[in-house]
């Protein structure tokens, strides 16, 4: 059974900052946000975690393998290099959705996202080294079948984007509502989901649902491991198997 | 009447690269993508343009004010600093959607996005300095009303994300289908759209549509200018006016 | 005759910031400094200028082609994305050393580098478009002859570094004292100098001086142009010619 | 007694790459080099190590606490995100200079820095967890006394730079020749040295030597620890003590 450790990363009081003393250049905000995300990708990723950009001012990470001191270091490093600070709230649960709900609750209890006195909160508990197992994290890597031939090389770039986006909007909602999973668009035609332990049937249902509602055909590779990186790398290899075999769902080994 | 210059940025043969010789670490792909986007934001943004991350492997930019040599320099700079190269296709039109459709067509004619011999294409025509006007670009900056109070401080971070995402998925499709506009999520609760000249009624209809379909309440500030930056900065100020006055739509001036 | 426009970039009140409230992690300072430098390289470089890291808290740029509004935009962009701000002071002169001396004077008049109330100064005058010529900037690109065979592949990495460094320390002082030129180490075995119009004899003397004092053998390519980039690119091509022909000094064209 | 683990980072075949097919824009090279350094600072730094930019194409790191797999991951991450690759050679020794000499030898044995077939070498041995002690690393943090008042606020920015640079050139050579230490300029008026266990007298001699030869007055804080970060942070605190007390040398605790 999975035991996902999820960290909510929230930029402190960011909305007001973006318009103080007057609205800041959008390209600078975009640069700031995407670089902060890139930095967190490296800081978290190089310890085996995954972080997703989500809304950029609120990012969600799967952090199995990172302890409190790792979190503290990441928070300090951001504070040392950016004009904004971040709060981090971590929680664990048998499903990623539950873990994130707890992490969010906990942070909300410390004050509003736009409370100017709430800065650099670091709260929650990580999983002790002794309680970690090889099945703590399940990652599903979804991919659109032949996106290049079906969309990119045929439609206008925005029409392609609409298709991918509607497929993602449908998938993320379904996977959350039905399976307590957290699904994130990661660029191109790819969606990575942090899932609880799910059956092949569950993945098939989700894929069928997206085909029906949004008309987009997906395949998925699934992996599990001690960290997001291990599970995710297995999922990528499983996806290659699915690509080769033509199956819609493939579980690593 | 608007005359939007749109540039399609496509990473050359990126899909195969991500899995050759075997799947690359996801965190490195995320870092690569978001930094490439940040760099384009600066390169394009510091000449008055806007670029949106879209699918990351295909990015869309509003580039009024950038000529062919600017495009060539940007392409060269990316080639000098990344393990991947980009193709750039530029086109202009009375609506952003038409311009992008032409730019896409043009690039598709040079070969597939996954053709390994199609590299660093630079095609299309920019608007001559003499033909540029102060109304070439119209930018609408949409924002969710009280996202912090309604969602961020109340729901789980993923539930909030679902709301924002469904609102965006609805808006992008409506604005494209009804108004030939290109709408991009830019983080937080914000969507920036490159639009043709639209009436207040058109914006009101779009906002109403999102409320009905997705249950998300938006306001919008609209600006126009010679470049995306000028129009966008006006739109930001207009949005501040809308925020202050309580109006759903506010046009700059 | 050259007419070099030089900009001094100084991080405001940086020393105190590095130790407040207590000493910050050195790796974060290094990251901050080198990224700020990389950003300035792009911001200034993409307008045809060159910037050198120098001491990192004080950087020196050759900015022919950038006007006041370019400087203001660069200053704003840094302020939007870093926890520190920068002051910019620009001056022009028939020699780079004089221009920089004036720029420094001007900034010193506004307050100390560690005055906590002196922030984001933008002072000095740029060269009007009408007064710019194709010979405003002279760039010399120095390179150690066979650094790989002589040092890198033979000595310990630090011994190699000592040789390169002593060569640079000798060259920078000589070129400044004798020729009012500003020479900067740019990595590897390369030094780039912003020079006034100098004769072949002057370059030969400098090279001989370095051989005598530091025992390091250099060659140099020299170019001139309207911007640092143009002059510098010519200098690079000239250096390739020097490399091929075996000459110690080569002037472009 | 110290047991410093040193890693030599060398960009593979970089010289030829910079001029193929013709010389690349200098600003792009500068951006590439400084970002690669910033990335290594984070990758190595977040595991407790220190890396110094040195010549940028050859960087030197103190990596106590990083094992082979950390090195492999760093090498892979660079390869995934840059147009160039790096070789890493690690060695340990009772003095930093000896460790680096061994690391360099080892890499040289695998081929020239400009051998186009020598790519992504990873060689050498790291210190086993069981053999690590709290005194493995000694870091000295040197700083110019009142650099702002003596130089920055008085001289031209280049004259100040010359003073700092001559001071550094003198110090690096002395500390290497007399004490087998590796000293690196880290920006501003600061030099950080990886040292063997040295006496107060040794530091005083080095400082006196710099005053005599280069006329620059230094103070130094010294710390030791299991990693460069621990030793370096102690050194920074010691430097604050020296600053407060007026002593030329201060050892942590
Ligand atoms: N983030 C991420 N994106 C990927 C990855 N692999 C591919 N992509 C993206 O997906 C896009 C499409 O590539 P593919 O999925 O290989 O191509 P396709 O045309 O859909 O073909 P098939 O998937 O093989 O049917 C690429 O441009 C990338 O943006 C990956 O591992 N991670
Ligand atoms: N990209 C971008 N994002 C912004 C901008 N302004 C605000 N945001 C984002 O929007 C989020 C929410 O901030 P606000 O819209 O100010 O807050 P709100 O709670 O919705 O309140 P009101 O909009 O004032 O009703 C912030 O965290 C930012 O992520 C902007 O100019 N550009
Ligand atoms: N900044 C910068 N560095 C360069 C450039 N060209 C070479 N280098 C650096 O110089 C180092 C040595 O390369 P080369 O100068 O080509 O090699 P060499 O062994 O000295 O051989 P020759 O110069 O051909 O005699 C490289 O590793 C780079 O770090 C350049 O255009 N700009
Ligand atoms: N890399 C690095 N640079 C620093 C650090 N502290 C200060 N600096 C640099 O040193 C410069 C000068 O600052 P200080 O040394 O505080 O100032 P000072 O005028 O010499 O005064 P005193 O050192 O107090 O005598 C700053 O601008 C920074 O560039 C540090 O911890 N690390
Ligand atoms: Ca696909
Ligand atoms: Ca809002
Ligand atoms: Ca050379
Ligand atoms: Ca000092």
PDB file of C-alpha atoms in Angstrom, chain B residues 103-201:
ATOM      1  CA  UNK B 103       2.643  30.138 -38.656  1.00  0.00           C
ATOM      2  CA  UNK B 104       1.823  26.512 -37.848  1.00  0.00           C
ATOM      3  CA  UNK B 105       0.989  25.656 -41.488  1.00  0.00           C
ATOM      4  CA  UNK B 106       4.220  27.134 -42.633  1.00  0.00           C
ATOM      5  CA  UNK B 107       6.276  25.127 -40.164  1.00  0.00           C
ATOM      6  CA  UNK B 108       4.367  21.918 -40.870  1.00  0.00           C
ATOM      7  CA  UNK B 109       5.248  22.371 -44.553  1.00  0.00           C
ATOM      8  CA  UNK B 110       8.924  22.140 -43.646  1.00  0.00           C
ATOM      9  CA  UNK B 111       8.558  18.741 -42.042  1.00  0.00           C
ATOM     10  CA  UNK B 112       7.225  16.939 -38.995  1.00  0.00           C
ATOM     11  CA  UNK B 113       7.912  18.077 -35.438  1.00  0.00           C
ATOM     12  CA  UNK B 114       9.611  14.701 -35.115  1.00  0.00           C
ATOM     13  CA  UNK B 115      11.543  14.746 -38.366  1.00  0.00           C
ATOM     14  CA  UNK B 116      15.153  14.331 -37.347  1.00  0.00           C
ATOM     15  CA  UNK B 117      16.434  16.227 -40.367  1.00  0.00           C
ATOM     16  CA  UNK B 118      14.265  19.296 -39.776  1.00  0.00           C
ATOM     17  CA  UNK B 119      16.290  21.544 -37.509  1.00  0.00           C
ATOM     18  CA  UNK B 120      16.389  25.257 -36.710  1.00  0.00           C
ATOM     19  CA  UNK B 121      13.821  26.317 -39.293  1.00  0.00           C
ATOM     20  CA  UNK B 122      13.317  30.081 -39.293  1.00  0.00           C
ATOM     21  CA  UNK B 123      10.411  31.021 -41.509  1.00  0.00           C
ATOM     22  CA  UNK B 124       7.708  33.605 -42.070  1.00  0.00           C
ATOM     23  CA  UNK B 125       7.568  37.376 -42.263  1.00  0.00           C
ATOM     24  CA  UNK B 126       7.528  40.022 -39.576  1.00  0.00           C
ATOM     25  CA  UNK B 127       5.657  43.329 -39.804  1.00  0.00           C
ATOM     26  CA  UNK B 128       7.760  46.093 -41.360  1.00  0.00           C
ATOM     27  CA  UNK B 129       8.481  49.041 -39.085  1.00  0.00           C
ATOM     28  CA  UNK B 130       6.366  51.305 -41.341  1.00  0.00           C
ATOM     29  CA  UNK B 131       3.288  49.179 -41.009  1.00  0.00           C
ATOM     30  CA  UNK B 132       3.187  49.031 -37.242  1.00  0.00           C
ATOM     31  CA  UNK B 133       0.468  50.937 -35.344  1.00  0.00           C
ATOM     32  CA  UNK B 134      -0.425  51.641 -31.729  1.00  0.00           C
ATOM     33  CA  UNK B 135      -3.331  49.221 -31.906  1.00  0.00           C
ATOM     34  CA  UNK B 136      -1.608  46.171 -33.297  1.00  0.00           C
ATOM     35  CA  UNK B 137      -1.916  44.177 -30.112  1.00  0.00           C
ATOM     36  CA  UNK B 138      -4.859  43.723 -27.752  1.00  0.00           C
ATOM     37  CA  UNK B 139      -4.197  41.928 -24.492  1.00  0.00           C
ATOM     38  CA  UNK B 140      -6.833  40.839 -21.983  1.00  0.00           C
ATOM     39  CA  UNK B 141      -5.712  39.942 -18.486  1.00  0.00           C
ATOM     40  CA  UNK B 142      -8.282  37.707 -16.752  1.00  0.00           C
ATOM     41  CA  UNK B 143      -8.231  37.059 -13.016  1.00  0.00           C
ATOM     42  CA  UNK B 144     -10.377  34.996 -10.650  1.00  0.00           C
ATOM     43  CA  UNK B 145     -12.317  37.121  -8.162  1.00  0.00           C
ATOM     44  CA  UNK B 146     -11.111  36.457  -4.630  1.00  0.00           C
ATOM     45  CA  UNK B 147      -9.335  33.209  -5.452  1.00  0.00           C
ATOM     46  CA  UNK B 148      -7.619  33.295  -2.083  1.00  0.00           C
ATOM     47  CA  UNK B 149     -10.802  33.549  -0.041  1.00  0.00           C
ATOM     48  CA  UNK B 150     -12.900  31.285  -2.258  1.00  0.00           C
ATOM     49  CA  UNK B 151     -10.389  28.555  -2.923  1.00  0.00           C
ATOM     50  CA  UNK B 152      -6.777  28.772  -1.769  1.00  0.00           C
ATOM     51  CA  UNK B 153      -7.529  29.343   1.908  1.00  0.00           C
ATOM     52  CA  UNK B 154     -10.489  26.921   1.978  1.00  0.00           C
ATOM     53  CA  UNK B 155     -10.076  23.903  -0.277  1.00  0.00           C
ATOM     54  CA  UNK B 156      -7.254  21.427  -0.582  1.00  0.00           C
ATOM     55  CA  UNK B 157      -4.556  22.706  -2.927  1.00  0.00           C
ATOM     56  CA  UNK B 158      -5.556  20.206  -5.604  1.00  0.00           C
ATOM     57  CA  UNK B 159      -9.257  21.028  -5.398  1.00  0.00           C
ATOM     58  CA  UNK B 160      -8.360  24.664  -5.856  1.00  0.00           C
ATOM     59  CA  UNK B 161      -6.206  23.716  -8.796  1.00  0.00           C
ATOM     60  CA  UNK B 162      -9.081  21.751 -10.354  1.00  0.00           C
ATOM     61  CA  UNK B 163     -11.363  24.787 -10.137  1.00  0.00           C
ATOM     62  CA  UNK B 164      -8.806  27.116 -11.683  1.00  0.00           C
ATOM     63  CA  UNK B 165      -7.961  24.560 -14.336  1.00  0.00           C
ATOM     64  CA  UNK B 166     -11.591  23.887 -15.340  1.00  0.00           C
ATOM     65  CA  UNK B 167     -12.161  27.624 -15.507  1.00  0.00           C
ATOM     66  CA  UNK B 168      -9.154  27.995 -17.754  1.00  0.00           C
ATOM     67  CA  UNK B 169     -10.068  25.017 -19.970  1.00  0.00           C
ATOM     68  CA  UNK B 170     -13.511  26.552 -20.499  1.00  0.00           C
ATOM     69  CA  UNK B 171     -12.236  30.062 -21.153  1.00  0.00           C
ATOM     70  CA  UNK B 172      -9.476  29.092 -23.589  1.00  0.00           C
ATOM     71  CA  UNK B 173     -11.905  27.086 -25.731  1.00  0.00           C
ATOM     72  CA  UNK B 174     -14.602  29.760 -25.707  1.00  0.00           C
ATOM     73  CA  UNK B 175     -12.247  32.619 -26.499  1.00  0.00           C
ATOM     74  CA  UNK B 176     -10.737  30.628 -29.346  1.00  0.00           C
ATOM     75  CA  UNK B 177     -13.955  29.256 -30.797  1.00  0.00           C
ATOM     76  CA  UNK B 178     -15.950  32.477 -30.514  1.00  0.00           C
ATOM     77  CA  UNK B 179     -13.343  35.184 -30.755  1.00  0.00           C
ATOM     78  CA  UNK B 180     -10.181  33.887 -32.435  1.00  0.00           C
ATOM     79  CA  UNK B 181      -8.233  34.759 -29.293  1.00  0.00           C
ATOM     80  CA  UNK B 182      -5.381  32.807 -27.733  1.00  0.00           C
ATOM     81  CA  UNK B 183      -5.647  32.465 -23.959  1.00  0.00           C
ATOM     82  CA  UNK B 184      -2.844  31.234 -21.716  1.00  0.00           C
ATOM     83  CA  UNK B 185      -2.716  30.336 -18.065  1.00  0.00           C
ATOM     84  CA  UNK B 186       0.166  32.311 -16.549  1.00  0.00           C
ATOM     85  CA  UNK B 187       0.116  31.034 -12.969  1.00  0.00           C
ATOM     86  CA  UNK B 188      -1.907  31.714  -9.831  1.00  0.00           C
ATOM     87  CA  UNK B 189      -5.438  32.503 -10.992  1.00  0.00           C
ATOM     88  CA  UNK B 190      -4.426  34.532 -14.029  1.00  0.00           C
ATOM     89  CA  UNK B 191      -5.049  34.046 -17.733  1.00  0.00           C
ATOM     90  CA  UNK B 192      -3.611  36.342 -20.377  1.00  0.00           C
ATOM     91  CA  UNK B 193      -5.223  36.389 -23.803  1.00  0.00           C
ATOM     92  CA  UNK B 194      -3.978  37.807 -27.089  1.00  0.00           C
ATOM     93  CA  UNK B 195      -7.181  39.038 -28.731  1.00  0.00           C
ATOM     94  CA  UNK B 196      -8.414  40.746 -31.847  1.00  0.00           C
ATOM     95  CA  UNK B 197     -10.336  43.984 -31.223  1.00  0.00           C
ATOM     96  CA  UNK B 198     -13.266  42.859 -29.096  1.00  0.00           C
ATOM     97  CA  UNK B 199     -16.261  44.654 -27.577  1.00  0.00           C
ATOM     98  CA  UNK B 200     -17.135  44.808 -23.911  1.00  0.00           C
ATOM     99  CA  UNK B 201     -20.043  42.492 -24.706  1.00  0.00           C
TER     100      UNK B 201
END
